[in-house]
Amino acid sequence: CDNYYVMGRRYKCDKCMKTNETLQKESKESAKENESAVKKVRHRYTFRSWDEDVLPYLPRGCGDEFPAFLTHKCGLDKKVVDMMRPLFDRGYRPEALSDLLLEMHSKEYTRQWLKHERLSAFQRKTGLGNSCSEMFSDFSDPEKYNGKV
């Protein structure tokens, strides 16, 4: 499974924003006429570049090629999502899949740590590069992973 660092923009649709303003005006006018409370009417006019509502509209099916399923808190590689149903149908428990994914990430962390240590030893031995390289971060460090953010 791959790790993703998602960076994107929030886009604003001017047409949608005007629709939102129109709906809010109409709601206020209707409330004045009927002497009732103003209902909050909201029409979305900002979108993230990877928003699930935006991906289907990308040209030539590019949205289908987006490699992960994202929520506002986390994401999951589509390869893992594709494996879930057949595994769960065969009796594989979600906790077991979670343990398997943790094991795979731990192994990748160890490979990266060993690579960092070999590079540091080479730099110390040859005098090439930075002789005082940054410490490799812990696996559980949410801010860093091999100095990468």
mmCIF file with all atom_site columns, N, CA and C in Angstrom, residues 92-133:
data_model
loop_
_atom_site.group_PDB
_atom_site.id
_atom_site.type_symbol
_atom_site.label_atom_id
_atom_site.label_alt_id
_atom_site.label_comp_id
_atom_site.label_asym_id
_atom_site.label_entity_id
_atom_site.label_seq_id
_atom_site.pdbx_PDB_ins_code
_atom_site.Cartn_x
_atom_site.Cartn_y
_atom_site.Cartn_z
_atom_site.occupancy
_atom_site.B_iso_or_equiv
_atom_site.pdbx_formal_charge
_atom_site.auth_seq_id
_atom_site.auth_comp_id
_atom_site.auth_asym_id
_atom_site.auth_atom_id
_atom_site.pdbx_PDB_model_num
ATOM 1   N N  . TYR A 1 92  ? -12.393 -12.887 6.941  1.00 0.00 ? 92  TYR A N  1
ATOM 2   C CA . TYR A 1 92  ? -11.278 -12.091 7.457  1.00 0.00 ? 92  TYR A CA 1
ATOM 3   C C  . TYR A 1 92  ? -11.865 -10.910 8.221  1.00 0.00 ? 92  TYR A C  1
ATOM 4   N N  . ARG A 1 93  ? -11.501 -10.760 9.471  1.00 0.00 ? 93  ARG A N  1
ATOM 5   C CA . ARG A 1 93  ? -12.074 -9.709  10.314 1.00 0.00 ? 93  ARG A CA 1
ATOM 6   C C  . ARG A 1 93  ? -11.432 -8.349  10.029 1.00 0.00 ? 93  ARG A C  1
ATOM 7   N N  . PRO A 1 94  ? -12.187 -7.251  10.206 1.00 0.00 ? 94  PRO A N  1
ATOM 8   C CA . PRO A 1 94  ? -11.620 -5.911  10.019 1.00 0.00 ? 94  PRO A CA 1
ATOM 9   C C  . PRO A 1 94  ? -10.403 -5.653  10.912 1.00 0.00 ? 94  PRO A C  1
ATOM 10  N N  . GLU A 1 95  ? -10.426 -6.203  12.137 1.00 0.00 ? 95  GLU A N  1
ATOM 11  C CA . GLU A 1 95  ? -9.286  -6.016  13.039 1.00 0.00 ? 95  GLU A CA 1
ATOM 12  C C  . GLU A 1 95  ? -8.037  -6.688  12.485 1.00 0.00 ? 95  GLU A C  1
ATOM 13  N N  . ALA A 1 96  ? -8.219  -7.836  11.848 1.00 0.00 ? 96  ALA A N  1
ATOM 14  C CA . ALA A 1 96  ? -7.085  -8.552  11.250 1.00 0.00 ? 96  ALA A CA 1
ATOM 15  C C  . ALA A 1 96  ? -6.516  -7.757  10.078 1.00 0.00 ? 96  ALA A C  1
ATOM 16  N N  . LEU A 1 97  ? -7.388  -7.154  9.282  1.00 0.00 ? 97  LEU A N  1
ATOM 17  C CA . LEU A 1 97  ? -6.916  -6.320  8.168  1.00 0.00 ? 97  LEU A CA 1
ATOM 18  C C  . LEU A 1 97  ? -6.166  -5.106  8.709  1.00 0.00 ? 97  LEU A C  1
ATOM 19  N N  . SER A 1 98  ? -6.686  -4.507  9.766  1.00 0.00 ? 98  SER A N  1
ATOM 20  C CA . SER A 1 98  ? -6.008  -3.367  10.392 1.00 0.00 ? 98  SER A CA 1
ATOM 21  C C  . SER A 1 98  ? -4.626  -3.772  10.886 1.00 0.00 ? 98  SER A C  1
ATOM 22  N N  . ASP A 1 99  ? -4.525  -4.944  11.510 1.00 0.00 ? 99  ASP A N  1
ATOM 23  C CA . ASP A 1 99  ? -3.232  -5.453  11.986 1.00 0.00 ? 99  ASP A CA 1
ATOM 24  C C  . ASP A 1 99  ? -2.274  -5.700  10.821 1.00 0.00 ? 99  ASP A C  1
ATOM 25  N N  . LEU A 1 100 ? -2.804  -6.240  9.729  1.00 0.00 ? 100 LEU A N  1
ATOM 26  C CA . LEU A 1 100 ? -1.989  -6.495  8.546  1.00 0.00 ? 100 LEU A CA 1
ATOM 27  C C  . LEU A 1 100 ? -1.439  -5.187  7.967  1.00 0.00 ? 100 LEU A C  1
ATOM 28  N N  . LEU A 1 101 ? -2.285  -4.173  7.865  1.00 0.00 ? 101 LEU A N  1
ATOM 29  C CA . LEU A 1 101 ? -1.840  -2.880  7.341  1.00 0.00 ? 101 LEU A CA 1
ATOM 30  C C  . LEU A 1 101 ? -0.792  -2.240  8.244  1.00 0.00 ? 101 LEU A C  1
ATOM 31  N N  . LEU A 1 102 ? -0.993  -2.354  9.563  1.00 0.00 ? 102 LEU A N  1
ATOM 32  C CA . LEU A 1 102 ? -0.002  -1.833  10.507 1.00 0.00 ? 102 LEU A CA 1
ATOM 33  C C  . LEU A 1 102 ? 1.330   -2.557  10.337 1.00 0.00 ? 102 LEU A C  1
ATOM 34  N N  . GLU A 1 103 ? 1.285   -3.866  10.149 1.00 0.00 ? 103 GLU A N  1
ATOM 35  C CA . GLU A 1 103 ? 2.510   -4.648  9.941  1.00 0.00 ? 103 GLU A CA 1
ATOM 36  C C  . GLU A 1 103 ? 3.233   -4.205  8.668  1.00 0.00 ? 103 GLU A C  1
ATOM 37  N N  . MET A 1 104 ? 2.461   -3.987  7.600  1.00 0.00 ? 104 MET A N  1
ATOM 38  C CA . MET A 1 104 ? 3.069   -3.548  6.337  1.00 0.00 ? 104 MET A CA 1
ATOM 39  C C  . MET A 1 104 ? 3.707   -2.165  6.482  1.00 0.00 ? 104 MET A C  1
ATOM 40  N N  . HIS A 1 105 ? 3.035   -1.266  7.186  1.00 0.00 ? 105 HIS A N  1
ATOM 41  C CA . HIS A 1 105 ? 3.599   0.071   7.403  1.00 0.00 ? 105 HIS A CA 1
ATOM 42  C C  . HIS A 1 105 ? 4.827   0.007   8.302  1.00 0.00 ? 105 HIS A C  1
ATOM 43  N N  . SER A 1 106 ? 4.807   -0.871  9.299  1.00 0.00 ? 106 SER A N  1
ATOM 44  C CA . SER A 1 106 ? 5.967   -1.034  10.184 1.00 0.00 ? 106 SER A CA 1
ATOM 45  C C  . SER A 1 106 ? 7.172   -1.541  9.415  1.00 0.00 ? 106 SER A C  1
ATOM 46  N N  . LYS A 1 107 ? 6.946   -2.493  8.518  1.00 0.00 ? 107 LYS A N  1
ATOM 47  C CA . LYS A 1 107 ? 8.046   -3.024  7.705  1.00 0.00 ? 107 LYS A CA 1
ATOM 48  C C  . LYS A 1 107 ? 8.622   -1.935  6.792  1.00 0.00 ? 107 LYS A C  1
ATOM 49  N N  . GLU A 1 108 ? 7.753   -1.120  6.197  1.00 0.00 ? 108 GLU A N  1
ATOM 50  C CA . GLU A 1 108 ? 8.227   -0.026  5.340  1.00 0.00 ? 108 GLU A CA 1
ATOM 51  C C  . GLU A 1 108 ? 9.011   0.989   6.170  1.00 0.00 ? 108 GLU A C  1
ATOM 52  N N  . TYR A 1 109 ? 8.538   1.288   7.365  1.00 0.00 ? 109 TYR A N  1
ATOM 53  C CA . TYR A 1 109 ? 9.258   2.192   8.260  1.00 0.00 ? 109 TYR A CA 1
ATOM 54  C C  . TYR A 1 109 ? 10.650  1.640   8.544  1.00 0.00 ? 109 TYR A C  1
ATOM 55  N N  . THR A 1 110 ? 10.754  0.347   8.833  1.00 0.00 ? 110 THR A N  1
ATOM 56  C CA . THR A 1 110 ? 12.045  -0.272  9.135  1.00 0.00 ? 110 THR A CA 1
ATOM 57  C C  . THR A 1 110 ? 12.975  -0.192  7.930  1.00 0.00 ? 110 THR A C  1
ATOM 58  N N  . ARG A 1 111 ? 12.453  -0.447  6.738  1.00 0.00 ? 111 ARG A N  1
ATOM 59  C CA . ARG A 1 111 ? 13.274  -0.335  5.517  1.00 0.00 ? 111 ARG A CA 1
ATOM 60  C C  . ARG A 1 111 ? 13.820  1.084   5.362  1.00 0.00 ? 111 ARG A C  1
ATOM 61  N N  . GLN A 1 112 ? 12.939  2.082   5.582  1.00 0.00 ? 112 GLN A N  1
ATOM 62  C CA . GLN A 1 112 ? 13.370  3.481   5.460  1.00 0.00 ? 112 GLN A CA 1
ATOM 63  C C  . GLN A 1 112 ? 14.399  3.838   6.539  1.00 0.00 ? 112 GLN A C  1
ATOM 64  N N  . TRP A 1 113 ? 14.229  3.318   7.750  1.00 0.00 ? 113 TRP A N  1
ATOM 65  C CA . TRP A 1 113 ? 15.163  3.576   8.836  1.00 0.00 ? 113 TRP A CA 1
ATOM 66  C C  . TRP A 1 113 ? 16.536  2.993   8.502  1.00 0.00 ? 113 TRP A C  1
ATOM 67  N N  . LEU A 1 114 ? 16.549  1.736   8.007  1.00 0.00 ? 114 LEU A N  1
ATOM 68  C CA . LEU A 1 114 ? 17.819  1.108   7.631  1.00 0.00 ? 114 LEU A CA 1
ATOM 69  C C  . LEU A 1 114 ? 18.515  1.874   6.509  1.00 0.00 ? 114 LEU A C  1
ATOM 70  N N  . LYS A 1 115 ? 17.739  2.328   5.555  1.00 0.00 ? 115 LYS A N  1
ATOM 71  C CA . LYS A 1 115 ? 18.289  3.119   4.451  1.00 0.00 ? 115 LYS A CA 1
ATOM 72  C C  . LYS A 1 115 ? 18.912  4.406   4.988  1.00 0.00 ? 115 LYS A C  1
ATOM 73  N N  . HIS A 1 116 ? 18.244  5.062   5.924  1.00 0.00 ? 116 HIS A N  1
ATOM 74  C CA . HIS A 1 116 ? 18.750  6.289   6.542  1.00 0.00 ? 116 HIS A CA 1
ATOM 75  C C  . HIS A 1 116 ? 20.047  6.006   7.301  1.00 0.00 ? 116 HIS A C  1
ATOM 76  N N  . GLU A 1 117 ? 20.086  4.912   8.045  1.00 0.00 ? 117 GLU A N  1
ATOM 77  C CA . GLU A 1 117 ? 21.286  4.567   8.820  1.00 0.00 ? 117 GLU A CA 1
ATOM 78  C C  . GLU A 1 117 ? 22.469  4.255   7.908  1.00 0.00 ? 117 GLU A C  1
ATOM 79  N N  . ARG A 1 118 ? 22.221  3.516   6.820  1.00 0.00 ? 118 ARG A N  1
ATOM 80  C CA . ARG A 1 118 ? 23.308  3.215   5.869  1.00 0.00 ? 118 ARG A CA 1
ATOM 81  C C  . ARG A 1 118 ? 23.851  4.498   5.245  1.00 0.00 ? 118 ARG A C  1
ATOM 82  N N  . LEU A 1 119 ? 22.964  5.405   4.868  1.00 0.00 ? 119 LEU A N  1
ATOM 83  C CA . LEU A 1 119 ? 23.393  6.670   4.272  1.00 0.00 ? 119 LEU A CA 1
ATOM 84  C C  . LEU A 1 119 ? 24.188  7.490   5.282  1.00 0.00 ? 119 LEU A C  1
ATOM 85  N N  . SER A 1 120 ? 23.732  7.545   6.533  1.00 0.00 ? 120 SER A N  1
ATOM 86  C CA . SER A 1 120 ? 24.456  8.295   7.578  1.00 0.00 ? 120 SER A CA 1
ATOM 87  C C  . SER A 1 120 ? 25.839  7.707   7.809  1.00 0.00 ? 120 SER A C  1
ATOM 88  N N  . ALA A 1 121 ? 25.937  6.380   7.866  1.00 0.00 ? 121 ALA A N  1
ATOM 89  C CA . ALA A 1 121 ? 27.237  5.725   8.069  1.00 0.00 ? 121 ALA A CA 1
ATOM 90  C C  . ALA A 1 121 ? 28.173  6.012   6.892  1.00 0.00 ? 121 ALA A C  1
ATOM 91  N N  . PHE A 1 122 ? 27.643  5.974   5.687  1.00 0.00 ? 122 PHE A N  1
ATOM 92  C CA . PHE A 1 122 ? 28.442  6.276   4.499  1.00 0.00 ? 122 PHE A CA 1
ATOM 93  C C  . PHE A 1 122 ? 28.949  7.713   4.543  1.00 0.00 ? 122 PHE A C  1
ATOM 94  N N  . GLN A 1 123 ? 28.082  8.640   4.917  1.00 0.00 ? 123 GLN A N  1
ATOM 95  C CA . GLN A 1 123 ? 28.481  10.050  4.971  1.00 0.00 ? 123 GLN A CA 1
ATOM 96  C C  . GLN A 1 123 ? 29.543  10.288  6.043  1.00 0.00 ? 123 GLN A C  1
ATOM 97  N N  . ARG A 1 124 ? 29.422  9.630   7.192  1.00 0.00 ? 124 ARG A N  1
ATOM 98  C CA . ARG A 1 124 ? 30.433  9.766   8.249  1.00 0.00 ? 124 ARG A CA 1
ATOM 99  C C  . ARG A 1 124 ? 31.764  9.178   7.796  1.00 0.00 ? 124 ARG A C  1
ATOM 100 N N  . LYS A 1 125 ? 31.710  8.034   7.126  1.00 0.00 ? 125 LYS A N  1
ATOM 101 C CA . LYS A 1 125 ? 32.929  7.331   6.708  1.00 0.00 ? 125 LYS A CA 1
ATOM 102 C C  . LYS A 1 125 ? 33.666  8.097   5.615  1.00 0.00 ? 125 LYS A C  1
ATOM 103 N N  . THR A 1 126 ? 32.936  8.629   4.654  1.00 0.00 ? 126 THR A N  1
ATOM 104 C CA . THR A 1 126 ? 33.575  9.284   3.515  1.00 0.00 ? 126 THR A CA 1
ATOM 105 C C  . THR A 1 126 ? 33.740  10.787  3.687  1.00 0.00 ? 126 THR A C  1
ATOM 106 N N  . GLY A 1 127 ? 33.007  11.362  4.638  1.00 0.00 ? 127 GLY A N  1
ATOM 107 C CA . GLY A 1 127 ? 33.073  12.810  4.811  1.00 0.00 ? 127 GLY A CA 1
ATOM 108 C C  . GLY A 1 127 ? 32.235  13.557  3.789  1.00 0.00 ? 127 GLY A C  1
ATOM 109 N N  . LEU A 1 128 ? 31.510  12.834  2.969  1.00 0.00 ? 128 LEU A N  1
ATOM 110 C CA . LEU A 1 128 ? 30.640  13.467  1.980  1.00 0.00 ? 128 LEU A CA 1
ATOM 111 C C  . LEU A 1 128 ? 29.288  13.782  2.605  1.00 0.00 ? 128 LEU A C  1
ATOM 112 N N  . GLY A 1 129 ? 28.700  14.840  2.163  1.00 0.00 ? 129 GLY A N  1
ATOM 113 C CA . GLY A 1 129 ? 27.361  15.168  2.639  1.00 0.00 ? 129 GLY A CA 1
ATOM 114 C C  . GLY A 1 129 ? 27.387  15.761  4.030  1.00 0.00 ? 129 GLY A C  1
ATOM 115 N N  . ASN A 1 130 ? 26.253  15.788  4.662  1.00 0.00 ? 130 ASN A N  1
ATOM 116 C CA . ASN A 1 130 ? 26.084  16.366  5.985  1.00 0.00 ? 130 ASN A CA 1
ATOM 117 C C  . ASN A 1 130 ? 26.530  15.362  7.042  1.00 0.00 ? 130 ASN A C  1
ATOM 118 N N  . SER A 1 131 ? 27.577  15.695  7.766  1.00 0.00 ? 131 SER A N  1
ATOM 119 C CA . SER A 1 131 ? 28.106  14.755  8.772  1.00 0.00 ? 131 SER A CA 1
ATOM 120 C C  . SER A 1 131 ? 27.199  14.685  10.002 1.00 0.00 ? 131 SER A C  1
ATOM 121 N N  . CYS A 1 132 ? 26.343  15.666  10.177 1.00 0.00 ? 132 CYS A N  1
ATOM 122 C CA . CYS A 1 132 ? 25.429  15.694  11.326 1.00 0.00 ? 132 CYS A CA 1
ATOM 123 C C  . CYS A 1 132 ? 23.995  15.593  10.796 1.00 0.00 ? 132 CYS A C  1
ATOM 124 N N  . SER A 1 133 ? 23.636  14.412  10.320 1.00 0.00 ? 133 SER A N  1
ATOM 125 C CA . SER A 1 133 ? 22.302  14.248  9.734  1.00 0.00 ? 133 SER A CA 1
ATOM 126 C C  . SER A 1 133 ? 21.239  14.188  10.819 1.00 0.00 ? 133 SER A C  1
#
